[in-house]
Amino acid sequence: MSDCTNCVGVGVNRREFLATSSALAITAVLAACGSDSEEGSTTTGPRNVNATVTLANYAALGTVGGIAVISGAGTPIAVVRASATQYRAFSLICPHAGTTVAISGTGFRCPNHGATFNASGAWTGGERTNGLFEFTVASNTAAGTITITS
């Protein structure tokens, strides 16, 4: 017996309708979750970087714990003075959806999703995501520079 007795022009039975509807719902859910699965992609991840930074140009880096946004690197980067001799550099591209995060107190905050990160780039609250991408930093104390590479 057909599920659609007396239906004219209907070519889909109940079983076909439910199967098709379920497949479409799964596709929609996967598409909606796409921004989280792209965390390492080039659209939300940092670009290749090879930048030399003159430390004297960034007063905030004169003290341990200071954070400065570096200009001219081609991608948004923040440098943190972690100790008297160590600097760390992080991408300011939020790993959740690619928004540029900002310095907030002694760490960072995404203005779109509320994700927060400490000065070590680790996620600390707000929208759940990965930590900030960390670049490699090499110091040249004689020249007063650091070189940031990815």
JSON list of C-alpha atoms in Angstrom, two decimals:
[
{"chain": "A", "resi": 1, "resn": "MET", "atom": "CA", "xyz": [0.00, 0.00, 0.00]},
{"chain": "A", "resi": 2, "resn": "SER", "atom": "CA", "xyz": [1.32, 3.45, -0.90]},
{"chain": "A", "resi": 3, "resn": "ASP", "atom": "CA", "xyz": [1.85, 6.16, 1.72]},
{"chain": "A", "resi": 4, "resn": "CYS", "atom": "CA", "xyz": [0.19, 8.66, -0.56]},
{"chain": "A", "resi": 5, "resn": "THR", "atom": "CA", "xyz": [-3.14, 7.24, -1.67]},
{"chain": "A", "resi": 6, "resn": "ASN", "atom": "CA", "xyz": [-5.12, 9.68, -3.81]},
{"chain": "A", "resi": 7, "resn": "CYS", "atom": "CA", "xyz": [-2.11, 12.01, -4.26]},
{"chain": "A", "resi": 8, "resn": "VAL", "atom": "CA", "xyz": [-1.78, 13.27, -7.81]},
{"chain": "A", "resi": 9, "resn": "GLY", "atom": "CA", "xyz": [1.62, 14.20, -9.25]},
{"chain": "A", "resi": 10, "resn": "VAL", "atom": "CA", "xyz": [3.58, 13.40, -6.09]},
{"chain": "A", "resi": 11, "resn": "GLY", "atom": "CA", "xyz": [6.58, 11.24, -6.99]},
{"chain": "A", "resi": 12, "resn": "VAL", "atom": "CA", "xyz": [8.19, 10.86, -3.55]},
{"chain": "A", "resi": 13, "resn": "ASN", "atom": "CA", "xyz": [6.97, 8.43, -0.92]},
{"chain": "A", "resi": 14, "resn": "ARG", "atom": "CA", "xyz": [7.39, 8.95, 2.79]},
{"chain": "A", "resi": 15, "resn": "ARG", "atom": "CA", "xyz": [10.55, 6.83, 3.05]},
{"chain": "A", "resi": 16, "resn": "GLU", "atom": "CA", "xyz": [12.28, 8.75, 0.19]},
{"chain": "A", "resi": 17, "resn": "PHE", "atom": "CA", "xyz": [11.21, 12.08, 1.68]},
{"chain": "A", "resi": 18, "resn": "LEU", "atom": "CA", "xyz": [12.68, 11.24, 5.11]},
{"chain": "A", "resi": 19, "resn": "ALA", "atom": "CA", "xyz": [15.94, 9.95, 3.63]},
{"chain": "A", "resi": 20, "resn": "THR", "atom": "CA", "xyz": [16.39, 13.05, 1.45]},
{"chain": "A", "resi": 21, "resn": "SER", "atom": "CA", "xyz": [15.45, 15.41, 4.30]},
{"chain": "A", "resi": 22, "resn": "SER", "atom": "CA", "xyz": [17.93, 13.73, 6.66]},
{"chain": "A", "resi": 23, "resn": "ALA", "atom": "CA", "xyz": [20.74, 13.99, 4.13]},
{"chain": "A", "resi": 24, "resn": "LEU", "atom": "CA", "xyz": [20.02, 17.69, 3.56]},
{"chain": "A", "resi": 25, "resn": "ALA", "atom": "CA", "xyz": [19.93, 18.36, 7.32]},
{"chain": "A", "resi": 26, "resn": "ILE", "atom": "CA", "xyz": [23.31, 16.67, 7.82]},
{"chain": "A", "resi": 27, "resn": "THR", "atom": "CA", "xyz": [24.79, 18.68, 4.95]},
{"chain": "A", "resi": 28, "resn": "ALA", "atom": "CA", "xyz": [23.48, 21.92, 6.47]},
{"chain": "A", "resi": 29, "resn": "VAL", "atom": "CA", "xyz": [24.93, 21.09, 9.90]},
{"chain": "A", "resi": 30, "resn": "LEU", "atom": "CA", "xyz": [28.33, 20.27, 8.41]},
{"chain": "A", "resi": 31, "resn": "ALA", "atom": "CA", "xyz": [28.33, 23.51, 6.42]},
{"chain": "A", "resi": 32, "resn": "ALA", "atom": "CA", "xyz": [27.44, 25.54, 9.52]},
{"chain": "A", "resi": 33, "resn": "CYS", "atom": "CA", "xyz": [30.34, 24.01, 11.42]},
{"chain": "A", "resi": 34, "resn": "GLY", "atom": "CA", "xyz": [32.78, 24.78, 8.61]},
{"chain": "A", "resi": 35, "resn": "SER", "atom": "CA", "xyz": [34.43, 27.79, 10.27]},
{"chain": "A", "resi": 36, "resn": "ASP", "atom": "CA", "xyz": [35.66, 25.67, 13.18]},
{"chain": "A", "resi": 37, "resn": "SER", "atom": "CA", "xyz": [37.10, 23.02, 10.90]},
{"chain": "A", "resi": 38, "resn": "GLU", "atom": "CA", "xyz": [39.10, 25.59, 8.95]},
{"chain": "A", "resi": 39, "resn": "GLU", "atom": "CA", "xyz": [41.30, 26.65, 11.88]},
{"chain": "A", "resi": 40, "resn": "GLY", "atom": "CA", "xyz": [44.52, 25.79, 10.10]},
{"chain": "A", "resi": 41, "resn": "SER", "atom": "CA", "xyz": [43.43, 26.96, 6.66]},
{"chain": "A", "resi": 42, "resn": "THR", "atom": "CA", "xyz": [44.96, 29.84, 4.76]},
{"chain": "A", "resi": 43, "resn": "THR", "atom": "CA", "xyz": [41.78, 31.89, 5.08]},
{"chain": "A", "resi": 44, "resn": "THR", "atom": "CA", "xyz": [41.97, 31.98, 8.87]},
{"chain": "A", "resi": 45, "resn": "GLY", "atom": "CA", "xyz": [45.58, 31.09, 9.50]},
{"chain": "A", "resi": 46, "resn": "PRO", "atom": "CA", "xyz": [48.64, 33.33, 9.39]},
{"chain": "A", "resi": 47, "resn": "ARG", "atom": "CA", "xyz": [50.51, 34.10, 6.22]},
{"chain": "A", "resi": 48, "resn": "ASN", "atom": "CA", "xyz": [54.17, 33.26, 5.75]},
{"chain": "A", "resi": 49, "resn": "VAL", "atom": "CA", "xyz": [56.23, 35.78, 7.65]},
{"chain": "A", "resi": 50, "resn": "ASN", "atom": "CA", "xyz": [59.89, 36.79, 7.58]},
{"chain": "A", "resi": 51, "resn": "ALA", "atom": "CA", "xyz": [60.21, 40.13, 9.38]},
{"chain": "A", "resi": 52, "resn": "THR", "atom": "CA", "xyz": [63.02, 41.85, 11.25]},
{"chain": "A", "resi": 53, "resn": "VAL", "atom": "CA", "xyz": [61.86, 44.16, 14.03]},
{"chain": "A", "resi": 54, "resn": "THR", "atom": "CA", "xyz": [63.93, 46.93, 15.61]},
{"chain": "A", "resi": 55, "resn": "LEU", "atom": "CA", "xyz": [63.03, 46.69, 19.29]},
{"chain": "A", "resi": 56, "resn": "ALA", "atom": "CA", "xyz": [63.74, 50.39, 20.00]},
{"chain": "A", "resi": 57, "resn": "ASN", "atom": "CA", "xyz": [60.79, 51.27, 17.73]},
{"chain": "A", "resi": 58, "resn": "TYR", "atom": "CA", "xyz": [58.34, 49.64, 20.18]},
{"chain": "A", "resi": 59, "resn": "ALA", "atom": "CA", "xyz": [58.46, 51.19, 23.66]},
{"chain": "A", "resi": 60, "resn": "ALA", "atom": "CA", "xyz": [56.16, 48.51, 25.13]},
{"chain": "A", "resi": 61, "resn": "LEU", "atom": "CA", "xyz": [58.85, 45.90, 24.49]},
{"chain": "A", "resi": 62, "resn": "GLY", "atom": "CA", "xyz": [61.25, 47.74, 26.79]},
{"chain": "A", "resi": 63, "resn": "THR", "atom": "CA", "xyz": [59.76, 45.96, 29.81]},
{"chain": "A", "resi": 64, "resn": "VAL", "atom": "CA", "xyz": [59.04, 42.32, 30.59]},
{"chain": "A", "resi": 65, "resn": "GLY", "atom": "CA", "xyz": [55.35, 41.65, 29.96]},
{"chain": "A", "resi": 66, "resn": "GLY", "atom": "CA", "xyz": [55.09, 44.40, 27.37]},
{"chain": "A", "resi": 67, "resn": "ILE", "atom": "CA", "xyz": [53.07, 43.68, 24.23]},
{"chain": "A", "resi": 68, "resn": "ALA", "atom": "CA", "xyz": [53.32, 45.49, 20.90]},
{"chain": "A", "resi": 69, "resn": "VAL", "atom": "CA", "xyz": [51.51, 45.11, 17.59]},
{"chain": "A", "resi": 70, "resn": "ILE", "atom": "CA", "xyz": [54.11, 44.92, 14.83]},
{"chain": "A", "resi": 71, "resn": "SER", "atom": "CA", "xyz": [53.47, 46.87, 11.66]},
{"chain": "A", "resi": 72, "resn": "GLY", "atom": "CA", "xyz": [54.72, 46.11, 8.17]},
{"chain": "A", "resi": 73, "resn": "ALA", "atom": "CA", "xyz": [54.86, 42.31, 8.49]},
{"chain": "A", "resi": 74, "resn": "GLY", "atom": "CA", "xyz": [52.06, 41.67, 5.97]},
{"chain": "A", "resi": 75, "resn": "THR", "atom": "CA", "xyz": [49.94, 39.91, 8.59]},
{"chain": "A", "resi": 76, "resn": "PRO", "atom": "CA", "xyz": [48.85, 41.14, 12.03]},
{"chain": "A", "resi": 77, "resn": "ILE", "atom": "CA", "xyz": [51.44, 40.12, 14.65]},
{"chain": "A", "resi": 78, "resn": "ALA", "atom": "CA", "xyz": [51.94, 40.88, 18.33]},
{"chain": "A", "resi": 79, "resn": "VAL", "atom": "CA", "xyz": [55.27, 40.52, 20.10]},
{"chain": "A", "resi": 80, "resn": "VAL", "atom": "CA", "xyz": [55.38, 39.84, 23.84]},
{"chain": "A", "resi": 81, "resn": "ARG", "atom": "CA", "xyz": [58.51, 40.40, 25.90]},
{"chain": "A", "resi": 82, "resn": "ALA", "atom": "CA", "xyz": [58.43, 37.17, 27.92]},
{"chain": "A", "resi": 83, "resn": "SER", "atom": "CA", "xyz": [61.66, 37.73, 29.91]},
{"chain": "A", "resi": 84, "resn": "ALA", "atom": "CA", "xyz": [64.75, 39.92, 29.91]},
{"chain": "A", "resi": 85, "resn": "THR", "atom": "CA", "xyz": [66.10, 37.99, 26.91]},
{"chain": "A", "resi": 86, "resn": "GLN", "atom": "CA", "xyz": [63.10, 36.20, 25.36]},
{"chain": "A", "resi": 87, "resn": "TYR", "atom": "CA", "xyz": [60.44, 37.50, 22.96]},
{"chain": "A", "resi": 88, "resn": "ARG", "atom": "CA", "xyz": [57.42, 35.60, 21.64]},
{"chain": "A", "resi": 89, "resn": "ALA", "atom": "CA", "xyz": [55.42, 36.50, 18.53]},
{"chain": "A", "resi": 90, "resn": "PHE", "atom": "CA", "xyz": [51.80, 35.55, 17.85]},
{"chain": "A", "resi": 91, "resn": "SER", "atom": "CA", "xyz": [49.45, 35.86, 14.92]},
{"chain": "A", "resi": 92, "resn": "LEU", "atom": "CA", "xyz": [46.60, 38.22, 15.73]},
{"chain": "A", "resi": 93, "resn": "ILE", "atom": "CA", "xyz": [44.28, 36.22, 13.47]},
{"chain": "A", "resi": 94, "resn": "CYS", "atom": "CA", "xyz": [41.68, 34.51, 15.66]},
{"chain": "A", "resi": 95, "resn": "PRO", "atom": "CA", "xyz": [41.85, 30.74, 15.06]},
{"chain": "A", "resi": 96, "resn": "HIS", "atom": "CA", "xyz": [38.04, 30.54, 15.36]},
{"chain": "A", "resi": 97, "resn": "ALA", "atom": "CA", "xyz": [37.01, 32.53, 12.28]},
{"chain": "A", "resi": 98, "resn": "GLY", "atom": "CA", "xyz": [39.84, 34.79, 11.14]},
{"chain": "A", "resi": 99, "resn": "THR", "atom": "CA", "xyz": [38.94, 38.04, 12.91]},
{"chain": "A", "resi": 100, "resn": "THR", "atom": "CA", "xyz": [41.86, 40.21, 13.99]},
{"chain": "A", "resi": 101, "resn": "VAL", "atom": "CA", "xyz": [42.20, 40.03, 17.78]},
{"chain": "A", "resi": 102, "resn": "ALA", "atom": "CA", "xyz": [43.36, 43.00, 19.83]},
{"chain": "A", "resi": 103, "resn": "ILE", "atom": "CA", "xyz": [45.59, 43.52, 22.84]},
{"chain": "A", "resi": 104, "resn": "SER", "atom": "CA", "xyz": [43.45, 43.48, 25.98]},
{"chain": "A", "resi": 105, "resn": "GLY", "atom": "CA", "xyz": [45.23, 44.12, 29.27]},
{"chain": "A", "resi": 106, "resn": "THR", "atom": "CA", "xyz": [47.98, 41.52, 29.55]},
{"chain": "A", "resi": 107, "resn": "GLY", "atom": "CA", "xyz": [46.60, 39.32, 26.77]},
{"chain": "A", "resi": 108, "resn": "PHE", "atom": "CA", "xyz": [44.35, 39.34, 23.73]},
{"chain": "A", "resi": 109, "resn": "ARG", "atom": "CA", "xyz": [40.61, 39.34, 22.93]},
{"chain": "A", "resi": 110, "resn": "CYS", "atom": "CA", "xyz": [38.60, 38.61, 19.77]},
{"chain": "A", "resi": 111, "resn": "PRO", "atom": "CA", "xyz": [36.07, 41.44, 19.28]},
{"chain": "A", "resi": 112, "resn": "ASN", "atom": "CA", "xyz": [33.66, 39.26, 17.26]},
{"chain": "A", "resi": 113, "resn": "HIS", "atom": "CA", "xyz": [33.42, 36.09, 19.33]},
{"chain": "A", "resi": 114, "resn": "GLY", "atom": "CA", "xyz": [34.75, 37.11, 22.75]},
{"chain": "A", "resi": 115, "resn": "ALA", "atom": "CA", "xyz": [37.55, 34.52, 22.80]},
{"chain": "A", "resi": 116, "resn": "THR", "atom": "CA", "xyz": [40.35, 35.57, 25.16]},
{"chain": "A", "resi": 117, "resn": "PHE", "atom": "CA", "xyz": [44.00, 34.55, 25.14]},
{"chain": "A", "resi": 118, "resn": "ASN", "atom": "CA", "xyz": [46.80, 35.10, 27.65]},
{"chain": "A", "resi": 119, "resn": "ALA", "atom": "CA", "xyz": [50.22, 36.58, 26.85]},
{"chain": "A", "resi": 120, "resn": "SER", "atom": "CA", "xyz": [51.43, 33.07, 25.98]},
{"chain": "A", "resi": 121, "resn": "GLY", "atom": "CA", "xyz": [48.77, 32.82, 23.24]},
{"chain": "A", "resi": 122, "resn": "ALA", "atom": "CA", "xyz": [46.74, 30.16, 25.08]},
{"chain": "A", "resi": 123, "resn": "TRP", "atom": "CA", "xyz": [42.92, 30.32, 24.95]},
{"chain": "A", "resi": 124, "resn": "THR", "atom": "CA", "xyz": [41.56, 31.38, 28.36]},
{"chain": "A", "resi": 125, "resn": "GLY", "atom": "CA", "xyz": [37.83, 31.97, 27.85]},
{"chain": "A", "resi": 126, "resn": "GLY", "atom": "CA", "xyz": [34.95, 33.11, 25.69]},
{"chain": "A", "resi": 127, "resn": "GLU", "atom": "CA", "xyz": [34.22, 31.30, 22.43]},
{"chain": "A", "resi": 128, "resn": "ARG", "atom": "CA", "xyz": [36.07, 27.96, 22.58]},
{"chain": "A", "resi": 129, "resn": "THR", "atom": "CA", "xyz": [38.94, 27.79, 20.08]},
{"chain": "A", "resi": 130, "resn": "ASN", "atom": "CA", "xyz": [42.62, 26.92, 19.77]},
{"chain": "A", "resi": 131, "resn": "GLY", "atom": "CA", "xyz": [45.41, 29.13, 21.01]},
{"chain": "A", "resi": 132, "resn": "LEU", "atom": "CA", "xyz": [46.98, 31.81, 18.83]},
{"chain": "A", "resi": 133, "resn": "PHE", "atom": "CA", "xyz": [49.52, 30.68, 16.23]},
{"chain": "A", "resi": 134, "resn": "GLU", "atom": "CA", "xyz": [53.05, 31.28, 17.50]},
{"chain": "A", "resi": 135, "resn": "PHE", "atom": "CA", "xyz": [55.85, 32.33, 15.17]},
{"chain": "A", "resi": 136, "resn": "THR", "atom": "CA", "xyz": [59.54, 31.54, 15.61]},
{"chain": "A", "resi": 137, "resn": "VAL", "atom": "CA", "xyz": [61.56, 34.41, 17.07]},
{"chain": "A", "resi": 138, "resn": "ALA", "atom": "CA", "xyz": [65.35, 34.80, 16.87]},
{"chain": "A", "resi": 139, "resn": "SER", "atom": "CA", "xyz": [67.05, 37.61, 18.82]},
{"chain": "A", "resi": 140, "resn": "ASN", "atom": "CA", "xyz": [70.07, 39.62, 17.73]},
{"chain": "A", "resi": 141, "resn": "THR", "atom": "CA", "xyz": [71.03, 41.49, 20.91]},
{"chain": "A", "resi": 142, "resn": "ALA", "atom": "CA", "xyz": [73.98, 43.26, 19.29]},
{"chain": "A", "resi": 143, "resn": "ALA", "atom": "CA", "xyz": [71.72, 44.78, 16.62]},
{"chain": "A", "resi": 144, "resn": "GLY", "atom": "CA", "xyz": [68.75, 45.29, 18.97]},
{"chain": "A", "resi": 145, "resn": "THR", "atom": "CA", "xyz": [66.47, 43.33, 16.66]},
{"chain": "A", "resi": 146, "resn": "ILE", "atom": "CA", "xyz": [64.38, 40.19, 16.52]},
{"chain": "A", "resi": 147, "resn": "THR", "atom": "CA", "xyz": [63.53, 38.21, 13.41]},
{"chain": "A", "resi": 148, "resn": "ILE", "atom": "CA", "xyz": [60.07, 36.65, 13.20]},
{"chain": "A", "resi": 149, "resn": "THR", "atom": "CA", "xyz": [59.51, 33.70, 10.86]},
{"chain": "A", "resi": 150, "resn": "SER", "atom": "CA", "xyz": [56.79, 31.16, 10.25]}
]
